[in-house]
mmCIF file with all atom_site columns, C-alpha atoms in Angstrom:
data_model
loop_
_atom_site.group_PDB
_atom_site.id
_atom_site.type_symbol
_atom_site.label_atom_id
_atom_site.label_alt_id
_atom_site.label_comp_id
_atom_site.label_asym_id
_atom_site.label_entity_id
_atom_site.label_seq_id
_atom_site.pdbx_PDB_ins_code
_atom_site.Cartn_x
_atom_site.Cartn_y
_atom_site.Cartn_z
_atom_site.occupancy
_atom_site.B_iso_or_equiv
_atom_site.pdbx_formal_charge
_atom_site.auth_seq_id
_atom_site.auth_comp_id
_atom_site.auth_asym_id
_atom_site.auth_atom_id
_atom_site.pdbx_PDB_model_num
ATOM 1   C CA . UNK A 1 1   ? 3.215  -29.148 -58.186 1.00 0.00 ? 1   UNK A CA 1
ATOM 2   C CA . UNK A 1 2   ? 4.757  -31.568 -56.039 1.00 0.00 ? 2   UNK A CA 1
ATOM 3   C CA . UNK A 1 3   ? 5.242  -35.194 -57.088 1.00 0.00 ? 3   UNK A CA 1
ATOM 4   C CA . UNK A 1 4   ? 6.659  -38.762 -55.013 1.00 0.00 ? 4   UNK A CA 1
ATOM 5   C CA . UNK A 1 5   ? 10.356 -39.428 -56.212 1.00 0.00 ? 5   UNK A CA 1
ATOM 6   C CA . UNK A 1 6   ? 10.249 -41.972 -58.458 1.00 0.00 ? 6   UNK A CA 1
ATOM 7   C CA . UNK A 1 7   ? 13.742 -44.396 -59.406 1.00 0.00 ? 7   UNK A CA 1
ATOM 8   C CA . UNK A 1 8   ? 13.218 -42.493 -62.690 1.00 0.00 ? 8   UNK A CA 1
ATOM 9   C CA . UNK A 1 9   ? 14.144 -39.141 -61.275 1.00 0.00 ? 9   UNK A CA 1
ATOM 10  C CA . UNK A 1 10  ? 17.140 -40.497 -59.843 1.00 0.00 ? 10  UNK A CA 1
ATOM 11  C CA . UNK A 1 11  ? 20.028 -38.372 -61.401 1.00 0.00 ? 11  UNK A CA 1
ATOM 12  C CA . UNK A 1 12  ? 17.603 -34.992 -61.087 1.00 0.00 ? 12  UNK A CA 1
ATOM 13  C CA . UNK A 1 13  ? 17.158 -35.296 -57.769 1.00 0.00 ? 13  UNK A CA 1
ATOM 14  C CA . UNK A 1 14  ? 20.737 -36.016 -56.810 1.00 0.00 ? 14  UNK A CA 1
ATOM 15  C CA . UNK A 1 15  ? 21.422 -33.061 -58.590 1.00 0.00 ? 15  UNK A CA 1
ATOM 16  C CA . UNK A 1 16  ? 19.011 -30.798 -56.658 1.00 0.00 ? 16  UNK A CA 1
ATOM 17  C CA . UNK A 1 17  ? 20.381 -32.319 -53.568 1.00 0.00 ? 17  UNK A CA 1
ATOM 18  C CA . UNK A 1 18  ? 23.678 -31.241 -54.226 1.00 0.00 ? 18  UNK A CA 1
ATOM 19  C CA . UNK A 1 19  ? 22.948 -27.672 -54.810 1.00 0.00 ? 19  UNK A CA 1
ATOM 20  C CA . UNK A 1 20  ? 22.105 -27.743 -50.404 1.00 0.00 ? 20  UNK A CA 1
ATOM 21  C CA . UNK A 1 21  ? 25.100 -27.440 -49.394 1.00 0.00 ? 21  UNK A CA 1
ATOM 22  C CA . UNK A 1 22  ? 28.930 -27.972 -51.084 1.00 0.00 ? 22  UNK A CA 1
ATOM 23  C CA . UNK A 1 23  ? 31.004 -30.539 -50.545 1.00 0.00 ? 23  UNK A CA 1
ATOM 24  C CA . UNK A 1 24  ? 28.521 -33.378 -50.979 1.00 0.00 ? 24  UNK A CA 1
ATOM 25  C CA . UNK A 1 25  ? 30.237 -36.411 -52.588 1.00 0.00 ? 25  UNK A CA 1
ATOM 26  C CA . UNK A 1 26  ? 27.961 -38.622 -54.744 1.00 0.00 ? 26  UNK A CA 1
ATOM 27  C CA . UNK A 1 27  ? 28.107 -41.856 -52.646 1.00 0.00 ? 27  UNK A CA 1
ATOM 28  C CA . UNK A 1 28  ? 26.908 -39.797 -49.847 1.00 0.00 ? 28  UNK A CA 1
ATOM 29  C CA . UNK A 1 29  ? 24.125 -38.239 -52.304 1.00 0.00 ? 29  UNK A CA 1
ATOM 30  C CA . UNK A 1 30  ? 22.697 -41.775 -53.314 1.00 0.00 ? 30  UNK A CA 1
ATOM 31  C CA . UNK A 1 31  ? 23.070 -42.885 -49.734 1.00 0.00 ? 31  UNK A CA 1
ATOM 32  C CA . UNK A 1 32  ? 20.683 -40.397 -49.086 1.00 0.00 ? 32  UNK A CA 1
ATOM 33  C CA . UNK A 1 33  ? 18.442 -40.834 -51.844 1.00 0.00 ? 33  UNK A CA 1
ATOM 34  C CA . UNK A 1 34  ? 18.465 -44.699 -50.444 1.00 0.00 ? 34  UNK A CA 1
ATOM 35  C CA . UNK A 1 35  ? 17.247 -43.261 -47.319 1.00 0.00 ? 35  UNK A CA 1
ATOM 36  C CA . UNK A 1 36  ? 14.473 -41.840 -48.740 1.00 0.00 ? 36  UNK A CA 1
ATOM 37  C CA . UNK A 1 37  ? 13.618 -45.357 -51.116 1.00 0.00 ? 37  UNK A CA 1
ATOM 38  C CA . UNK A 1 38  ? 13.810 -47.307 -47.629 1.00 0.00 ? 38  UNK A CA 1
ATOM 39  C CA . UNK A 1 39  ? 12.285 -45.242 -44.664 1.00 0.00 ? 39  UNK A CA 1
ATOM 40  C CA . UNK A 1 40  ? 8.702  -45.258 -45.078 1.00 0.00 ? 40  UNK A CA 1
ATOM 41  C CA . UNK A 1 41  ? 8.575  -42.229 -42.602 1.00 0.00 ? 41  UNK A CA 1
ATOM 42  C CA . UNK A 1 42  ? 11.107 -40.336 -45.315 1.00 0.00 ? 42  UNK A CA 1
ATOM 43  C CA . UNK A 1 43  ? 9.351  -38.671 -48.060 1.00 0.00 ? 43  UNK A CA 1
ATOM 44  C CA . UNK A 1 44  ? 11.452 -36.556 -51.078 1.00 0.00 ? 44  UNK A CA 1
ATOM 45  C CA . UNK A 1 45  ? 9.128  -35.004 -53.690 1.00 0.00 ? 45  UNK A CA 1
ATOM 46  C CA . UNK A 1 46  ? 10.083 -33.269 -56.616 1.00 0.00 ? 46  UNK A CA 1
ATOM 47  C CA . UNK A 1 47  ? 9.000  -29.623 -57.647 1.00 0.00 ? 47  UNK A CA 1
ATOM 48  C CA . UNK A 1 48  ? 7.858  -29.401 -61.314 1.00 0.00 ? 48  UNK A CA 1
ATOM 49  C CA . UNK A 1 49  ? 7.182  -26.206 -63.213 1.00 0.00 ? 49  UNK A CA 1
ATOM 50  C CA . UNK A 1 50  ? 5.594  -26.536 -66.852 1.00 0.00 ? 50  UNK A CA 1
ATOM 51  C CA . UNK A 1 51  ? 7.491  -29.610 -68.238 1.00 0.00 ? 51  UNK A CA 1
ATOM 52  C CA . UNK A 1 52  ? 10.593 -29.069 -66.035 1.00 0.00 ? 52  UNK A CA 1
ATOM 53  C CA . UNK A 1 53  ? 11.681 -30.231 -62.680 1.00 0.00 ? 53  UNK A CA 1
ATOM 54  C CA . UNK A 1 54  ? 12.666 -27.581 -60.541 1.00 0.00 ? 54  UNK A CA 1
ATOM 55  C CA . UNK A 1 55  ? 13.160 -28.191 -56.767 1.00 0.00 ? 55  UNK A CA 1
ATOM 56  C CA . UNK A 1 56  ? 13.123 -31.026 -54.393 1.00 0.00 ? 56  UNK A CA 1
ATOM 57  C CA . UNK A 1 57  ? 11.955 -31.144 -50.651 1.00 0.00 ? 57  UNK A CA 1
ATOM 58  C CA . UNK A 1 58  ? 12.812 -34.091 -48.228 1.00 0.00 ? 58  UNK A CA 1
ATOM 59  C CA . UNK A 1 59  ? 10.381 -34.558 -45.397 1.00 0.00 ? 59  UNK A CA 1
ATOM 60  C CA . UNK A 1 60  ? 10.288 -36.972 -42.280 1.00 0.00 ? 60  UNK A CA 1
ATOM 61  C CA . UNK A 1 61  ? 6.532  -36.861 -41.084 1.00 0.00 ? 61  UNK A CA 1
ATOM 62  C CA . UNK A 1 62  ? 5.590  -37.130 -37.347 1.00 0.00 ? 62  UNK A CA 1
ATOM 63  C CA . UNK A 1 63  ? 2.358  -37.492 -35.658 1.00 0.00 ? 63  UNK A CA 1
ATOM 64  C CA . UNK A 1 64  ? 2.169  -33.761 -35.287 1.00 0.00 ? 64  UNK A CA 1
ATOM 65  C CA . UNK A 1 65  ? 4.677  -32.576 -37.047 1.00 0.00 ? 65  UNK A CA 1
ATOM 66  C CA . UNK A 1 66  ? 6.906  -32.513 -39.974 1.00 0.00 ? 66  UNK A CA 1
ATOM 67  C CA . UNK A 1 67  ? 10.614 -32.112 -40.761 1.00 0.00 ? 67  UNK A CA 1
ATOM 68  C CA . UNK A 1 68  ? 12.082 -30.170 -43.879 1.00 0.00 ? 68  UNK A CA 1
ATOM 69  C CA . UNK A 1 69  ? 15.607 -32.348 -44.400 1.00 0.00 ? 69  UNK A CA 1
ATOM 70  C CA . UNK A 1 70  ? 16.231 -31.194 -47.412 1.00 0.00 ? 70  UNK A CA 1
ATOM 71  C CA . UNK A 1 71  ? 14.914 -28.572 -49.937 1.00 0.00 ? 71  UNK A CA 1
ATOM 72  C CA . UNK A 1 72  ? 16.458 -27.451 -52.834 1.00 0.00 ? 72  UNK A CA 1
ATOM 73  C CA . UNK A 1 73  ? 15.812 -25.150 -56.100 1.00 0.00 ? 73  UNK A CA 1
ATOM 74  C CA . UNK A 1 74  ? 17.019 -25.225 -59.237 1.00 0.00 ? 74  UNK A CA 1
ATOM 75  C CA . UNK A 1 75  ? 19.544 -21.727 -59.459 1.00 0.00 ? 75  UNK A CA 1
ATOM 76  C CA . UNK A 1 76  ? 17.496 -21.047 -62.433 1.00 0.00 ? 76  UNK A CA 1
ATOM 77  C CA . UNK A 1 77  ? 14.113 -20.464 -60.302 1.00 0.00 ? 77  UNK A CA 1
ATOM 78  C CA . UNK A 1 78  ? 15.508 -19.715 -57.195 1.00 0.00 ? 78  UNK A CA 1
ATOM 79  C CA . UNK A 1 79  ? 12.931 -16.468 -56.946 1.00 0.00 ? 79  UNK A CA 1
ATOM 80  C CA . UNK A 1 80  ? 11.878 -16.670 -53.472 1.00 0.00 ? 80  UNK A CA 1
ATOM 81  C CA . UNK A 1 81  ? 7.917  -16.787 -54.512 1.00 0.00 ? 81  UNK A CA 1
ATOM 82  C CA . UNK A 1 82  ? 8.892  -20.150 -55.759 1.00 0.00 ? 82  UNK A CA 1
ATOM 83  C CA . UNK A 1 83  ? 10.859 -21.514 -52.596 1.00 0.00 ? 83  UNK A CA 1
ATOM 84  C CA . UNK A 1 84  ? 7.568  -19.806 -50.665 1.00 0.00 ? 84  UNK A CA 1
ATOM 85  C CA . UNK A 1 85  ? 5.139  -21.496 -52.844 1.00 0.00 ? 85  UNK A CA 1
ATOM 86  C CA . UNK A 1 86  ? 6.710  -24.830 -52.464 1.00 0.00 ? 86  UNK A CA 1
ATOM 87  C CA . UNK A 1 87  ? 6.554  -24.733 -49.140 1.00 0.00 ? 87  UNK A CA 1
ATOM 88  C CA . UNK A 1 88  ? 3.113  -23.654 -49.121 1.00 0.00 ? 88  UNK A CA 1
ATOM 89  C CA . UNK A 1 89  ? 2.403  -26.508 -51.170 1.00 0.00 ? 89  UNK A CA 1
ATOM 90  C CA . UNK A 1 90  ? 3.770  -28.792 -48.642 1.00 0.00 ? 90  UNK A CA 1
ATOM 91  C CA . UNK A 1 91  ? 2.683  -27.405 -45.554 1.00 0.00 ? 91  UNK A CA 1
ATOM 92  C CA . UNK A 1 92  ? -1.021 -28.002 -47.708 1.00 0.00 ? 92  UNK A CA 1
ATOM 93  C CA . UNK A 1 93  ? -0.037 -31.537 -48.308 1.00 0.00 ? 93  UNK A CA 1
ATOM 94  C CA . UNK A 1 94  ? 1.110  -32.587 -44.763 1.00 0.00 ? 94  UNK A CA 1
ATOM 95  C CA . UNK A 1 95  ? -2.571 -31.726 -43.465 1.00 0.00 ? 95  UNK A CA 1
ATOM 96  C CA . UNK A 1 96  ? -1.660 -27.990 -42.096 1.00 0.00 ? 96  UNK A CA 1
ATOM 97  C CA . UNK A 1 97  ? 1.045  -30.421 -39.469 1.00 0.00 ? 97  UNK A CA 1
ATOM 98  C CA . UNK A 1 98  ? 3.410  -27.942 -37.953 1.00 0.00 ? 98  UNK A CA 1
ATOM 99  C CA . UNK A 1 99  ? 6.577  -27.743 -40.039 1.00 0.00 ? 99  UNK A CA 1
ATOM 100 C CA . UNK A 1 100 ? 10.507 -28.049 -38.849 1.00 0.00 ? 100 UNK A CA 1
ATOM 101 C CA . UNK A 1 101 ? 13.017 -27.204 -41.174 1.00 0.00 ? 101 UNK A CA 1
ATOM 102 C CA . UNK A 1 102 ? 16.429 -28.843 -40.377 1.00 0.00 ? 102 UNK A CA 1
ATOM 103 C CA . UNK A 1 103 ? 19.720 -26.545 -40.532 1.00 0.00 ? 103 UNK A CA 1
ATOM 104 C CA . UNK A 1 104 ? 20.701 -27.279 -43.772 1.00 0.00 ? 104 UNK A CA 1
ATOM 105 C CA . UNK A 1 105 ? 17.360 -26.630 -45.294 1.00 0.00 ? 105 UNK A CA 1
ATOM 106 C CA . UNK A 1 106 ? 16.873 -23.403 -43.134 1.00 0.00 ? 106 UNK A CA 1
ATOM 107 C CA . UNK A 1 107 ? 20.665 -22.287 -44.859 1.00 0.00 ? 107 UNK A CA 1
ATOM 108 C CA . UNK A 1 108 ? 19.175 -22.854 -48.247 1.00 0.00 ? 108 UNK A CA 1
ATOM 109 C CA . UNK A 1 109 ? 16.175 -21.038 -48.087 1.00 0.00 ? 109 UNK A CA 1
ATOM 110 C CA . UNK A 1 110 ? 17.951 -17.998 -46.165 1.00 0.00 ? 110 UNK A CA 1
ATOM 111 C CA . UNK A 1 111 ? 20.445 -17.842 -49.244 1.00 0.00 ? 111 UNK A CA 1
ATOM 112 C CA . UNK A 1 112 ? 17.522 -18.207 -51.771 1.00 0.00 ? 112 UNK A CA 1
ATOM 113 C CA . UNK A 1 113 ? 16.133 -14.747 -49.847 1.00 0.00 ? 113 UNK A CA 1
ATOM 114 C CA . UNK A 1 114 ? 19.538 -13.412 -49.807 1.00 0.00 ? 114 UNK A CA 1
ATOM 115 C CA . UNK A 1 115 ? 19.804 -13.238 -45.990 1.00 0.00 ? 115 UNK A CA 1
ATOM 116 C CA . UNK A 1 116 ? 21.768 -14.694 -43.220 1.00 0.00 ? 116 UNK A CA 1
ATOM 117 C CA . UNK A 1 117 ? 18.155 -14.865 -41.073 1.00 0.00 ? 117 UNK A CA 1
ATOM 118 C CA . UNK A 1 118 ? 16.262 -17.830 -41.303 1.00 0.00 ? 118 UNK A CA 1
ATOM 119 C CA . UNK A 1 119 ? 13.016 -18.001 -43.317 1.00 0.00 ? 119 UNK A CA 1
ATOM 120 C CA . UNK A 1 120 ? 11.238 -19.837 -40.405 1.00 0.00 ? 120 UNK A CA 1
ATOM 121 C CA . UNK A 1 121 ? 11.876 -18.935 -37.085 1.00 0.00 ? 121 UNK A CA 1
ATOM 122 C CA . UNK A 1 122 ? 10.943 -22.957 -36.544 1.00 0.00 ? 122 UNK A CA 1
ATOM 123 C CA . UNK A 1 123 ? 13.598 -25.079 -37.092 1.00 0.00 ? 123 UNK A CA 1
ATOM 124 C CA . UNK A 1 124 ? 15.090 -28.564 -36.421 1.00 0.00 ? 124 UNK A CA 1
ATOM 125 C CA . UNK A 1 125 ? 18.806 -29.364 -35.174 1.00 0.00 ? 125 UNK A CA 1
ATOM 126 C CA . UNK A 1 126 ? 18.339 -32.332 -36.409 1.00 0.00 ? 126 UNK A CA 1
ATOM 127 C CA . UNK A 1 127 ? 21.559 -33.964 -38.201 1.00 0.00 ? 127 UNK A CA 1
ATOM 128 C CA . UNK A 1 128 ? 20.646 -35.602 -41.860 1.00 0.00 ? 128 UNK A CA 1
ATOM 129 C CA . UNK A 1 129 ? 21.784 -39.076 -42.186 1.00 0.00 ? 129 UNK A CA 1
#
């Protein structure tokens, strides 16, 4: 089940973040955590299993549409039913809105399936700021 990032789940979530992609410095991680806390279009939800928190999806929400920007699982659950379930989960909670994933969250789910092809054949080029 999905729930709203909260200041609480500050040091979870910047670890889940920085499981996307290497190289990631930790200014640059709470930068974008901060983007999240102050874009009101910018949504990051954390994925919890039982009593644990276990993956992390960024969204930015259009009219008719939605954007993956980041999605991560913890290397522990990183079965593909669970990356597939999440983002059934979310597609549920953006109203059925057609989804985007952006490059970096398309390379994360590809290497959750162990493949090179993307998960989604709909994707953003969008660059994360």
């Amino acid at each position: 089940m999905f729930y709203k990032y909260k200041k609480s789940y500050n040091k979870v979530a910047i670890g889940l973040l920085s499981l996307m992609a290497k190289g990631y410095n930790f200014k640059l991680l709470q930068e974008t955590i901060r983007m999240y806390e102050e874009n009101p279009e910018r949504q990051l939800f954390l994925w919890k299993e039982a009593e644990n928190i276990t993956g992390l999806a960024g969204v930015e929400q259009h009219e008719d549409y939605f954007v993956i920007l980041h999605f991560s699982v913890n290397p522990s659950y990183q079965k593909e039913e669970t990356a597939y379930r999440m983002l059934e989960v979310l597609r549920e909670q953006m109203h059925s809105k057609e989804m985007h994933l952006s490059k970096e969250a398309a390379r994360f789910l590809a290497k959750v399936r162990g493949t090179s092809d993307l998960p989604i054949p709909i994707y953003s080029d969008l660059a994360i700021s």
